[in-house]
Backbone as a ProteinNet text record, in pm:
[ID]
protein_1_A
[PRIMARY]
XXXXXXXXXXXXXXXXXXXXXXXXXXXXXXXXXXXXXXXXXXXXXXXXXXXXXXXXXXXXXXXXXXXXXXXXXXXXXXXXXXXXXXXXXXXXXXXXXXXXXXXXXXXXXXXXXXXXXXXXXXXXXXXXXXXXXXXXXXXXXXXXXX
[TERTIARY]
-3900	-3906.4	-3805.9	-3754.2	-3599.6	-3716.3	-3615.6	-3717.8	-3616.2	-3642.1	-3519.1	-3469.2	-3530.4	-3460.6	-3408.7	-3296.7	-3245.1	-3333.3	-3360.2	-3448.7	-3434.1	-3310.5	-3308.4	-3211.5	-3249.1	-3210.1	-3192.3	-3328.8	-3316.6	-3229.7	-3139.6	-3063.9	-2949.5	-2930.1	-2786.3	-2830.4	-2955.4	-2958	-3006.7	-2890.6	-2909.8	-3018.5	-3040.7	-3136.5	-3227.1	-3377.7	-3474.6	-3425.2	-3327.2	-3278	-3176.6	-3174.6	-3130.1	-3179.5	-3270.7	-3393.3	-3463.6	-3499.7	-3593.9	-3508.6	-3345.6	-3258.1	-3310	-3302.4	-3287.6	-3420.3	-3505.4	-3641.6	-3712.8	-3604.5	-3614	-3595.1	-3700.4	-3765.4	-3708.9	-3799.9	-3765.8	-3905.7	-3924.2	-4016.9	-4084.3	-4034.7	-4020.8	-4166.5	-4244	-4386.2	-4429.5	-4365.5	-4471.5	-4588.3	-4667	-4843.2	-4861.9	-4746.5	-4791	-4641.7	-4690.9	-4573.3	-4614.6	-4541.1	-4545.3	-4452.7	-4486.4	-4456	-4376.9	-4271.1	-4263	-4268.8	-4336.5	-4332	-4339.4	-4262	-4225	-4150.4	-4110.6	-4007.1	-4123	-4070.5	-4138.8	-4095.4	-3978.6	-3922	-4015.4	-4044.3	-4175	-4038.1	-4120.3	-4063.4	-4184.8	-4110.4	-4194.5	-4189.3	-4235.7	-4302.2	-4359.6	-4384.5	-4454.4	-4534.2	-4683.7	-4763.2	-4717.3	-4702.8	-4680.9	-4575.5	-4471.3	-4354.5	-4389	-4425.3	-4499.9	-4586.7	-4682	-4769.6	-4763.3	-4611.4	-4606.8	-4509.9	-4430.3	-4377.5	-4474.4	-4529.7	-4635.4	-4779.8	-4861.3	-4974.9	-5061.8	-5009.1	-5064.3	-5048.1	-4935.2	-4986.2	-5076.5	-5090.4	-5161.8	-5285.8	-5347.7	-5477.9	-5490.9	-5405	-5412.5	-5441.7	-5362.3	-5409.4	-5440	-5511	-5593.6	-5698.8	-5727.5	-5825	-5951.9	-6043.1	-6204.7	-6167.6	-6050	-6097.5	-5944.3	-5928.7	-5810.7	-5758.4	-5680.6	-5637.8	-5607.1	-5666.1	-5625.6	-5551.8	-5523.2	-5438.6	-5324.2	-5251.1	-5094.4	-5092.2	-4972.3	-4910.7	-4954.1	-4917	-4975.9	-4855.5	-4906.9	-4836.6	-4833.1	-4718.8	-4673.2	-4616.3	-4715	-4676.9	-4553.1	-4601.6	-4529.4	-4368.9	-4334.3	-4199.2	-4120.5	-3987.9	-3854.9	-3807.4	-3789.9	-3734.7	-3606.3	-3530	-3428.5	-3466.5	-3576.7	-3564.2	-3698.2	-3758.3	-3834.2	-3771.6	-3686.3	-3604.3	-3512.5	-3462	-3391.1	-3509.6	-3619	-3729.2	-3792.1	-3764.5	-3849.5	-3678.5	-3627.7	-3460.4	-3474.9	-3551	-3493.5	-3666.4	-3733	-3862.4	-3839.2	-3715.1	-3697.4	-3575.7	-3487	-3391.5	-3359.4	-3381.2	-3397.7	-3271.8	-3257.7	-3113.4	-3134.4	-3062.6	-3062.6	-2964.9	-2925.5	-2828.5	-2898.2	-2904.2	-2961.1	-2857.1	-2853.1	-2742.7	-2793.7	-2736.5	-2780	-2873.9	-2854.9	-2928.6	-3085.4	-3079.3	-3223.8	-3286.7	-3212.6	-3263.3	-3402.8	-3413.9	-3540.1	-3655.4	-3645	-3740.7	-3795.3	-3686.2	-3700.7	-3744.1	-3733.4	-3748.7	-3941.4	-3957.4	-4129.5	-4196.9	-4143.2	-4192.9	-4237.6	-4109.6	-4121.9	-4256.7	-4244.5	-4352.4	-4479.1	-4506.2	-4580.1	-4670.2	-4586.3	-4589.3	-4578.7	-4587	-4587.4	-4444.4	-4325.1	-4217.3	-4115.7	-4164.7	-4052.9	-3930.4	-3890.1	-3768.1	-3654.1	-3743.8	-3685.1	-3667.5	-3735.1	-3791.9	-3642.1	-3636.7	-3520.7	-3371.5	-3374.9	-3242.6	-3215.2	-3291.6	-3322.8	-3253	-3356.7	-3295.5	-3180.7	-3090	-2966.7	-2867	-2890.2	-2879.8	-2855.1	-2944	-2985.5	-2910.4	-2910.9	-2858	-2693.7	-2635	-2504.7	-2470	-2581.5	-2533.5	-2560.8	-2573.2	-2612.8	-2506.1	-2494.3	-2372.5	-2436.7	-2365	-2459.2	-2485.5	-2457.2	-2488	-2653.9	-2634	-2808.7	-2904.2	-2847.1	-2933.1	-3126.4	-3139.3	-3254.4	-3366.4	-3282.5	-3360	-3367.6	-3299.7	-3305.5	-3417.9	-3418.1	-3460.1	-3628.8	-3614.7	-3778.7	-3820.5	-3757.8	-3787.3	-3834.2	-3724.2	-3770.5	-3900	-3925.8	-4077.1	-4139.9	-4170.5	-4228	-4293.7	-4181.4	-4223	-4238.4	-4223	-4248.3	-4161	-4047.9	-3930.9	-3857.1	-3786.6	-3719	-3553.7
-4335.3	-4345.8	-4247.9	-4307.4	-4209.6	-4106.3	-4020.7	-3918	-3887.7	-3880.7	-3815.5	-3670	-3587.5	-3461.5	-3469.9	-3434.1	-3341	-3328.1	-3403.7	-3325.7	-3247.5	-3174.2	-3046.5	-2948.5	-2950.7	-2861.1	-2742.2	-2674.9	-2546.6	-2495.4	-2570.9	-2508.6	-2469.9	-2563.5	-2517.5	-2355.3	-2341	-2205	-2113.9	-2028.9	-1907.8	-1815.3	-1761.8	-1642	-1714.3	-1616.5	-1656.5	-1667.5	-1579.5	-1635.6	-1719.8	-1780.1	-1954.7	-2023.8	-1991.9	-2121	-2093.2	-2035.2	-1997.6	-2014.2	-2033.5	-2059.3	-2194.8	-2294.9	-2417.1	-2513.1	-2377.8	-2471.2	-2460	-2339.7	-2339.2	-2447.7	-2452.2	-2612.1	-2724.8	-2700.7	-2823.8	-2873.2	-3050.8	-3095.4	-3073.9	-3033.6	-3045.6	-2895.5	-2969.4	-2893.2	-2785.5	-2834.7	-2753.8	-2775.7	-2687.8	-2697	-2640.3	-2614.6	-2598.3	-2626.6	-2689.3	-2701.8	-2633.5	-2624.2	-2527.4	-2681	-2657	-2672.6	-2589.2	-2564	-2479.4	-2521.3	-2467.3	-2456.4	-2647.7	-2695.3	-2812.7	-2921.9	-2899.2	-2938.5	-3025.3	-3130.3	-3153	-3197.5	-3150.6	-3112.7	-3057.8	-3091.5	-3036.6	-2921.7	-2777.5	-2725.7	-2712	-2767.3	-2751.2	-2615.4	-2555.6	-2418.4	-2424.1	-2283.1	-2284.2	-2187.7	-2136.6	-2058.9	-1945.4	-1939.2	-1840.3	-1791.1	-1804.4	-1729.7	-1676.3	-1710.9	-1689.6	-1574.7	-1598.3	-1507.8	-1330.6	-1355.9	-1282.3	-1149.2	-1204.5	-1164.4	-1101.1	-1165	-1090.7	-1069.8	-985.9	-954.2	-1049.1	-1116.9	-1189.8	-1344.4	-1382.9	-1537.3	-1503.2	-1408.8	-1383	-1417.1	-1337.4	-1349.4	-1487.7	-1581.6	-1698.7	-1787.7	-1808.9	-1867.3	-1870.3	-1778.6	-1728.6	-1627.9	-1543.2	-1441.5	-1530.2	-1453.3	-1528.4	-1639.2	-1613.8	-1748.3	-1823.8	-1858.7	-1917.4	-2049.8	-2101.2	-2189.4	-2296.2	-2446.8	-2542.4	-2643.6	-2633.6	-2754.4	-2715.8	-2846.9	-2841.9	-3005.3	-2962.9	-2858.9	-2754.4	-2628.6	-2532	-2500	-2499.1	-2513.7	-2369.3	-2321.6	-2214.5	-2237.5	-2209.5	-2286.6	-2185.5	-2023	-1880.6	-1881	-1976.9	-1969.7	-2081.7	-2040.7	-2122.9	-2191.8	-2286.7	-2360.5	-2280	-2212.3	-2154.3	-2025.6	-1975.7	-1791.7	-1846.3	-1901.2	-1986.7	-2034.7	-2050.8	-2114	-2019.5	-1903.7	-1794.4	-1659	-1704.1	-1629	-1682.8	-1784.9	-1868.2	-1841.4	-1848.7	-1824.5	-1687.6	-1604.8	-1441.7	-1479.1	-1530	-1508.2	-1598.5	-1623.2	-1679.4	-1685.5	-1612.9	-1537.1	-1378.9	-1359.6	-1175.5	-1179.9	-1325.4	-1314.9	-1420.6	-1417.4	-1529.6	-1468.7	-1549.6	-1536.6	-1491.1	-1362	-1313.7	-1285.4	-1325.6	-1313.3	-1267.2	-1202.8	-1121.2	-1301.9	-1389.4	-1520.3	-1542.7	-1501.8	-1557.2	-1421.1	-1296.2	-1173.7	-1110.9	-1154.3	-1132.8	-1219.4	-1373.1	-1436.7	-1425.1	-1394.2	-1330.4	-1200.7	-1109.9	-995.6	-1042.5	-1068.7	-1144	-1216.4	-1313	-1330.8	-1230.4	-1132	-1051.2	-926.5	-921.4	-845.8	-853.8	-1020.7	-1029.2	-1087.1	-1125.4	-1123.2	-1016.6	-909.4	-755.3	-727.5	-810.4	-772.9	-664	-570.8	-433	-440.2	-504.6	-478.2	-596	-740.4	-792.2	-742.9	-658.2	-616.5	-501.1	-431.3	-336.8	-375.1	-492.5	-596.6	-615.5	-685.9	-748.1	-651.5	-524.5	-381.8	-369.8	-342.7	-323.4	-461.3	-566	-643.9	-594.4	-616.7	-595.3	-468.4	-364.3	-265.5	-256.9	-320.1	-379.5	-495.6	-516.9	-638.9	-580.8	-496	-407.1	-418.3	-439.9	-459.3	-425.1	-408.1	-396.5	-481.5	-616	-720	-768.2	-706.9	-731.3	-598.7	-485.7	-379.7	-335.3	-426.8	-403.7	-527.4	-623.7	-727.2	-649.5	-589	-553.6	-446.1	-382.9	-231.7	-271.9	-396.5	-426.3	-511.8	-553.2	-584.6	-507.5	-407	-263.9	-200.2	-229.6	-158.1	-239.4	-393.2	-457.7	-461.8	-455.4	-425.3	-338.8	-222.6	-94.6	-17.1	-70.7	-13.2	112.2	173.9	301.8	277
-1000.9	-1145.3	-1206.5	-1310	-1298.2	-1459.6	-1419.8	-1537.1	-1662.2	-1805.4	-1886.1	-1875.9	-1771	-1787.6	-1623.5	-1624.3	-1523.8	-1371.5	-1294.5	-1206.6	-1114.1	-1115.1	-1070.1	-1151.9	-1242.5	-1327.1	-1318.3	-1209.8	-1197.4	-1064	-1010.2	-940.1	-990	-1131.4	-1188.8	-1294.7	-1292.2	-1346.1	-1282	-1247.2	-1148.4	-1152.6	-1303.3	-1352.2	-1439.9	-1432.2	-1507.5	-1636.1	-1719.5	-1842.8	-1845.3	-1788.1	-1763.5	-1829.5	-1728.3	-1685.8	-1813.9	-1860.8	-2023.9	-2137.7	-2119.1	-2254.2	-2236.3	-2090.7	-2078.9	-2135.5	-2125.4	-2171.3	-2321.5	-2443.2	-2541.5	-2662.8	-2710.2	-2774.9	-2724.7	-2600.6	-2496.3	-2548.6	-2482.2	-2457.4	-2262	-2227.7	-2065.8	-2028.6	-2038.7	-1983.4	-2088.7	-2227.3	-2336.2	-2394.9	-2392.1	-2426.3	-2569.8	-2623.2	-2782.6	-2861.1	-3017.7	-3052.3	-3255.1	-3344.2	-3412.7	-3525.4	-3680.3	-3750.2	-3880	-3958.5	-4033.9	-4170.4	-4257.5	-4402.4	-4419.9	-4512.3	-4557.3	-4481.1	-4375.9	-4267.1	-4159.4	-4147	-4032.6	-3917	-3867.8	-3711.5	-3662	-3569.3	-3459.9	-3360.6	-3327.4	-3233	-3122.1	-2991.7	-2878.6	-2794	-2767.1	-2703.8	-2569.9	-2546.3	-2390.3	-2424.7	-2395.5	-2448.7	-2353.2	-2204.4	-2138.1	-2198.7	-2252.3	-2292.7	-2382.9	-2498.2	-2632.6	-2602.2	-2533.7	-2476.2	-2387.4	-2347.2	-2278.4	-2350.8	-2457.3	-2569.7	-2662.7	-2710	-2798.3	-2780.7	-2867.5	-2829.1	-2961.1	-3063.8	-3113.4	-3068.8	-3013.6	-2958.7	-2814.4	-2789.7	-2645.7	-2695.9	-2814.9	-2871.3	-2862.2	-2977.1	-3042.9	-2921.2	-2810.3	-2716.4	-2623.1	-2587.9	-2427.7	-2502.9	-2626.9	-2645.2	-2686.4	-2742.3	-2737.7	-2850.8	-2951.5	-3015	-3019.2	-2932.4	-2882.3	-2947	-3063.6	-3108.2	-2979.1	-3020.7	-2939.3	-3004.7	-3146.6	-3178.9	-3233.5	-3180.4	-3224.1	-3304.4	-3359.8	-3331.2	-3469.8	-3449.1	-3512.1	-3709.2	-3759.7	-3907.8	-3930	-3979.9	-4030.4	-4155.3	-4235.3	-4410.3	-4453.2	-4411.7	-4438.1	-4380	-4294.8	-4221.4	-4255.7	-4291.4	-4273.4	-4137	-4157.6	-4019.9	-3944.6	-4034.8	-3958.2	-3866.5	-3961.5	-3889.8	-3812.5	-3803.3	-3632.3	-3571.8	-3575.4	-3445.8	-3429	-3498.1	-3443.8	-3368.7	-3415.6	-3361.9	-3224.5	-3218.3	-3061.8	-2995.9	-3071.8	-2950	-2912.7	-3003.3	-2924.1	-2797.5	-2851.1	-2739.2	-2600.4	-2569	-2468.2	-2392.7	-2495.2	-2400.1	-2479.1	-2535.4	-2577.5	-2675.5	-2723.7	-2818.9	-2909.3	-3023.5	-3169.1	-3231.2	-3345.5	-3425.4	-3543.2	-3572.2	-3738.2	-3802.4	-3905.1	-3998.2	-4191.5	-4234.1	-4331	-4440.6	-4396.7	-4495.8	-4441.4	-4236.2	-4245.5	-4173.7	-4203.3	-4112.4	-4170.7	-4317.7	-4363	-4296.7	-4308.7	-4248.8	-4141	-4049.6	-3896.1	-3877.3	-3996	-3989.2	-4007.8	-4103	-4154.6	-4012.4	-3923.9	-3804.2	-3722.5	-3702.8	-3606.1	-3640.3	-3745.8	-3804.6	-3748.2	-3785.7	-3805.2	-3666.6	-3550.1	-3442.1	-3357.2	-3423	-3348.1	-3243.7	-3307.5	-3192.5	-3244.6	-3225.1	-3288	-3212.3	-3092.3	-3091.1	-3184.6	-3204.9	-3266.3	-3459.2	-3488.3	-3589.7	-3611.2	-3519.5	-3521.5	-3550.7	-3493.3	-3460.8	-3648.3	-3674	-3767.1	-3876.2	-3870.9	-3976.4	-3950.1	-3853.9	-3845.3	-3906.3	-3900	-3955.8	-4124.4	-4163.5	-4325.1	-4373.5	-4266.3	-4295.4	-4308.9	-4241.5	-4207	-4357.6	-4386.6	-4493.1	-4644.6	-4685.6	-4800.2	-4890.2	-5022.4	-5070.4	-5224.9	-5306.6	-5455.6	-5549.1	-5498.9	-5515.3	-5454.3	-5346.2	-5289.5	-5244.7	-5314.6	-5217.6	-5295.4	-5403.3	-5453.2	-5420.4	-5370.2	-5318	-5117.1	-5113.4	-4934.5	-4930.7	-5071.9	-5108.8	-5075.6	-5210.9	-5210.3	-5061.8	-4985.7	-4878.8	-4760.6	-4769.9	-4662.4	-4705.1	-4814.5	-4862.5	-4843.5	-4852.2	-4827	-4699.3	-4594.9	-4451.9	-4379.8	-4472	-4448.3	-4355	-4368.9	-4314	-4412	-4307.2	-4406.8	-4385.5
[MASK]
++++++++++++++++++++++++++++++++++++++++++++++++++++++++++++++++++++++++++++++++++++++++++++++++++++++++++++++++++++++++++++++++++++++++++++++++++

């Protein structure tokens, strides 16, 4: 039975961050998938990755009250800075750029990932101009950044 993916895919990727770029919003053995805001592109996920990254999808799906349906709606998130946020949770990299480094900065938050959280500040910090530094200003307070 011929299959639509690749069936040996994983020999052409040498390293585990290969193999985890290759399976970022894949359909290929994901058990959860995520909605954003108004958008309805489905992104497909893997809970172990998710899980192993943070200490709040760990809760969400393996702790005592473990969410079982997908796909899961994130009314609070932009389609762009979730998908630059599931890109850093599966290979330790994304593209933040001073347009969606806030949104991503708000994921990471809020998903407890301080190193993506750091990324993010340097970002913002790098993009400061006096055109935007009271909208960055009230943001860093917002998230309680200095």
């Amino acid at each position: 039975m011929a299959s639509k993916y690749h069936d040996d895919w994983q020999s052409s990727k040498k390293t585990v961050l290969q193999r985890n770029a290759y399976m970022f919003d894949n359909e290929l053995m994901s058990d959860v998938s995520f909605t954003c805001g108004e958008s309805s592109r489905i992104f497909h996920a893997h809970k172990y990755v998710l899980a192993t990254s943070s200490a709040v999808f760990f809760a969400m799906f393996y702790g005592d009250l473990a969410q079982k349906e997908s796909p899961i709606c994130l009314p609070d998130a932009d389609e762009e800075s979730f998908k630059e946020f599931l890109c850093y949770l599966y290979t330790d990299d994304c593209k933040i750029t001073a347009e969606n480094a806030i949104g991503v900065m708000y994921l990471a938050k809020k998903y407890l990932m301080s190193s993506l959280t750091k990324k993010c500040c340097k970002v913002l910090e790098g993009s400061i101009k006096p055109n935007n530094v009271f909208l960055v200003l009230e943001q860093a307070i917002q998230f309680d950044e200095q």
